Amino acid sequence: MDSNQKKGNEMNKNLLYRSIPKVDVLLEDETVRELIGRYSRETVMEAIHTELDGLRQFIAKAGDEEAAREQIGLLVPHIEHEVSAMHTPNMRKVINGTGTILHTNLGRAPISEEHMKRVMALVSGYANLEYNLEAGKRGERYSHFEKLLCKLTGAEAAMAVNNNASSVLLILSSLAKGGEVIVSRGELIEIGGKFRIPDVMEQSGASLVEVGTTNKTHYDDYEAAITEDTRALLKVHTSNYRIVGFTDSVAVDELIPLAKEHGLPVVEDLGSGVLIDLAKYGLTHEPTVQESIAKGADVVCFSGDKLLGGPQAGIIIGKKKYIDMMKKNQLTRALRIDKFTAATLELVLQEYLSEEKAVENIPVLRMITEPLEDVEKRARLLARRMRAAHLPANIEVKPCESQIGGGSLPLERIPSMAVMIRPEKISVTELEERMRRLPIPIIPRTANDTVILDARTLKQGDVRLAADQLKEYEVLEKR
Ligand SMILES: *Cc1c(COP(=O)(O)O)cnc(C)c1O
């Protein structure tokens, strides 16, 4: 490049810089004025400065005058986009086509619209969260669902904390701080996101005494490990994996006599709290909360948002003397549930007063038990809509298998129906990515050359939303 050329270039750039509209000119623009009216002057000014900086950087690097002019012309639309992006929540509805019912990354258990409407009425104003209306004085936030939990499970007392990991922490801190807790090596589980039950337990200030081996733990192992420092015997339901083959473990009811003899409580972490017998609906029987209490467990804990189908919570039930110790523990203040959770939990638990109602009105149970024919109807409807949109893809309805997920019933597969999409013009990877970037993202499952949308986890309304978006945004077209 000789010096003349270089000079020509600089002059061009200077000209370009000078043709960028000034802030006061932009503020007179009709679109910009409308944005200020709709949002605020501050946010619009911020967007203007961000976009102007970006534009100057673009010009500094640009080798092509044409491209730079184009960007200058797009300044106002870019400002508009920037301002509206600032006001668009990052957390959005997604369409779950994965067939995983309790998808932890997608928020685990969905709450029904009916329940949310009723909760809205409580949380958008004041409610008697911690106020005893009969006595006219301070009440307990657990009071709204404690009786209900006792009735449903047969326990003497109940409470709830932030999640089930908190339950374990609070139980051990209340019953075993400074002492020892005996647990089988076959039950030391990782619960996802690198969180390990043993590590959570250590945080409580109790030391874990591990007994037995990964596949076998015997009654004698527990007995031999009891010392004067022992404070509790702990059973953890291996909810997210199974040890199969040459195995042995000691059930809660077998541990009870041993615990009684030494005056120790038996604690059971059930992981996923099931209140109904899933075997009735063709699934493997998962130990229910009621069974655990009936067998004599002193304290039982489980998640609110796994198979129970409620809000995120850790539910703790059991003998009153132990639950009282937990209610008084200072940690409880740090782990307490808020009004959203307390209100939702009460509504969800109330559904369990009738199993029929629970299966009908709790989305998780409804999805698990929905008859295959109904799932198939939804899959066929989606396929029909997609075919009608003439998308460049091979579209078929085929059987598939859904799973429960969320670390519950890991081996269980539920027969389901899916729309299988084989794109003609783009790759499966590209299709998956484009679906993920839609305004209402669609999260599918993929296998080899196929993108799979499992209809079991699709709501009725998702069918139209999915088909319409695939057409409108030309998701399957070559770009
Ligand atoms: C899932 C699970 C937990 C953790 O429950 P969160 O509600 O996710 O905190 C603890 N223990 C077991 C056995 C579990 O399966």
CSV table of N, CA and C and ligand atoms in Angstrom, one decimal, residues 108 163-166 168 189 191 197 236-237 239-240 269-272 303-306 313 406-407, ligand 1:
chain,number,residue,atom,x,y,z
A,108,ARG,N,-37.5,-29.2,36.1
A,108,ARG,CA,-38.2,-30.3,36.7
A,108,ARG,C,-39.7,-30.3,36.6
A,163,ASN,N,-35.0,-27.4,49.4
A,163,ASN,CA,-34.9,-28.6,48.5
A,163,ASN,C,-34.5,-29.8,49.3
A,164,ASN,N,-34.4,-31.0,48.7
A,164,ASN,CA,-34.1,-32.2,49.5
A,164,ASN,C,-32.7,-32.2,49.9
A,165,ALA,N,-31.8,-31.6,49.2
A,165,ALA,CA,-30.4,-31.5,49.7
A,165,ALA,C,-30.4,-30.8,51.0
A,166,SER,N,-31.2,-29.7,51.1
A,166,SER,CA,-31.3,-29.0,52.4
A,166,SER,C,-31.9,-29.9,53.5
A,168,VAL,N,-31.5,-33.1,53.9
A,168,VAL,CA,-30.5,-34.0,54.4
A,168,VAL,C,-29.6,-33.2,55.4
A,189,ILE,N,-24.5,-41.5,47.1
A,189,ILE,CA,-24.8,-41.2,45.7
A,189,ILE,C,-24.4,-39.7,45.4
A,191,ILE,N,-25.9,-36.6,43.2
A,191,ILE,CA,-27.3,-36.3,42.8
A,191,ILE,C,-27.3,-35.3,41.6
A,197,ILE,N,-24.1,-36.6,48.0
A,197,ILE,CA,-24.7,-36.8,49.3
A,197,ILE,C,-23.7,-36.8,50.4
A,236,VAL,N,-30.3,-44.2,52.3
A,236,VAL,CA,-30.5,-43.3,51.2
A,236,VAL,C,-31.1,-44.1,50.0
A,237,HIS,N,-32.2,-43.7,49.5
A,237,HIS,CA,-32.8,-44.5,48.4
A,237,HIS,C,-31.9,-44.1,47.2
A,239,SER,N,-32.0,-43.4,44.2
A,239,SER,CA,-33.0,-43.1,43.2
A,239,SER,C,-32.5,-42.9,41.8
A,240,ASN,N,-31.3,-42.5,41.7
A,240,ASN,CA,-30.8,-42.2,40.3
A,240,ASN,C,-29.9,-43.3,39.7
A,269,ASP,N,-33.7,-41.1,53.4
A,269,ASP,CA,-33.8,-40.1,52.3
A,269,ASP,C,-34.3,-40.8,51.1
A,270,LEU,N,-35.6,-40.5,50.8
A,270,LEU,CA,-36.2,-41.3,49.7
A,270,LEU,C,-36.0,-40.7,48.3
A,271,GLY,N,-35.4,-39.5,48.3
A,271,GLY,CA,-35.1,-38.8,47.0
A,271,GLY,C,-36.4,-38.3,46.4
A,272,SER,N,-37.0,-39.2,45.6
A,272,SER,CA,-38.2,-38.8,44.9
A,272,SER,C,-39.4,-39.3,45.8
A,303,SER,N,-37.9,-35.0,47.8
A,303,SER,CA,-38.1,-33.7,47.0
A,303,SER,C,-39.5,-33.4,46.7
A,304,GLY,N,-39.8,-32.1,46.6
A,304,GLY,CA,-41.1,-31.6,46.3
A,304,GLY,C,-41.3,-31.7,44.8
A,305,ASP,N,-40.2,-31.5,44.0
A,305,ASP,CA,-40.4,-31.4,42.5
A,305,ASP,C,-39.9,-32.6,41.7
A,306,LYS,N,-39.8,-33.7,42.4
A,306,LYS,CA,-39.6,-34.9,41.6
A,306,LYS,C,-40.9,-35.6,41.3
A,313,ALA,N,-38.8,-28.2,46.7
A,313,ALA,CA,-38.8,-28.2,48.2
A,313,ALA,C,-38.2,-29.4,48.7
A,406,GLY,N,-34.8,-36.6,36.2
A,406,GLY,CA,-34.7,-36.0,37.5
A,406,GLY,C,-34.2,-37.0,38.6
A,407,GLY,N,-33.4,-38.0,38.2
A,407,GLY,CA,-32.9,-38.9,39.1
A,407,GLY,C,-33.9,-39.8,39.7
B,1,LIG,C1,-32.6,-35.8,44.2
B,1,LIG,C2,-32.1,-36.4,45.4
B,1,LIG,C3,-31.7,-35.5,46.4
B,1,LIG,C4,-31.6,-34.0,46.2
B,1,LIG,O1,-32.9,-33.5,46.1
B,1,LIG,P1,-33.1,-31.9,45.6
B,1,LIG,O2,-34.5,-31.7,45.8
B,1,LIG,O3,-32.7,-31.9,44.2
B,1,LIG,O4,-32.2,-31.1,46.4
B,1,LIG,C5,-31.2,-36.0,47.6
B,1,LIG,N1,-31.3,-37.3,47.8
B,1,LIG,C6,-31.7,-38.2,46.9
B,1,LIG,C7,-31.7,-39.7,47.2
B,1,LIG,C8,-32.1,-37.7,45.7
B,1,LIG,O5,-32.6,-38.6,44.8
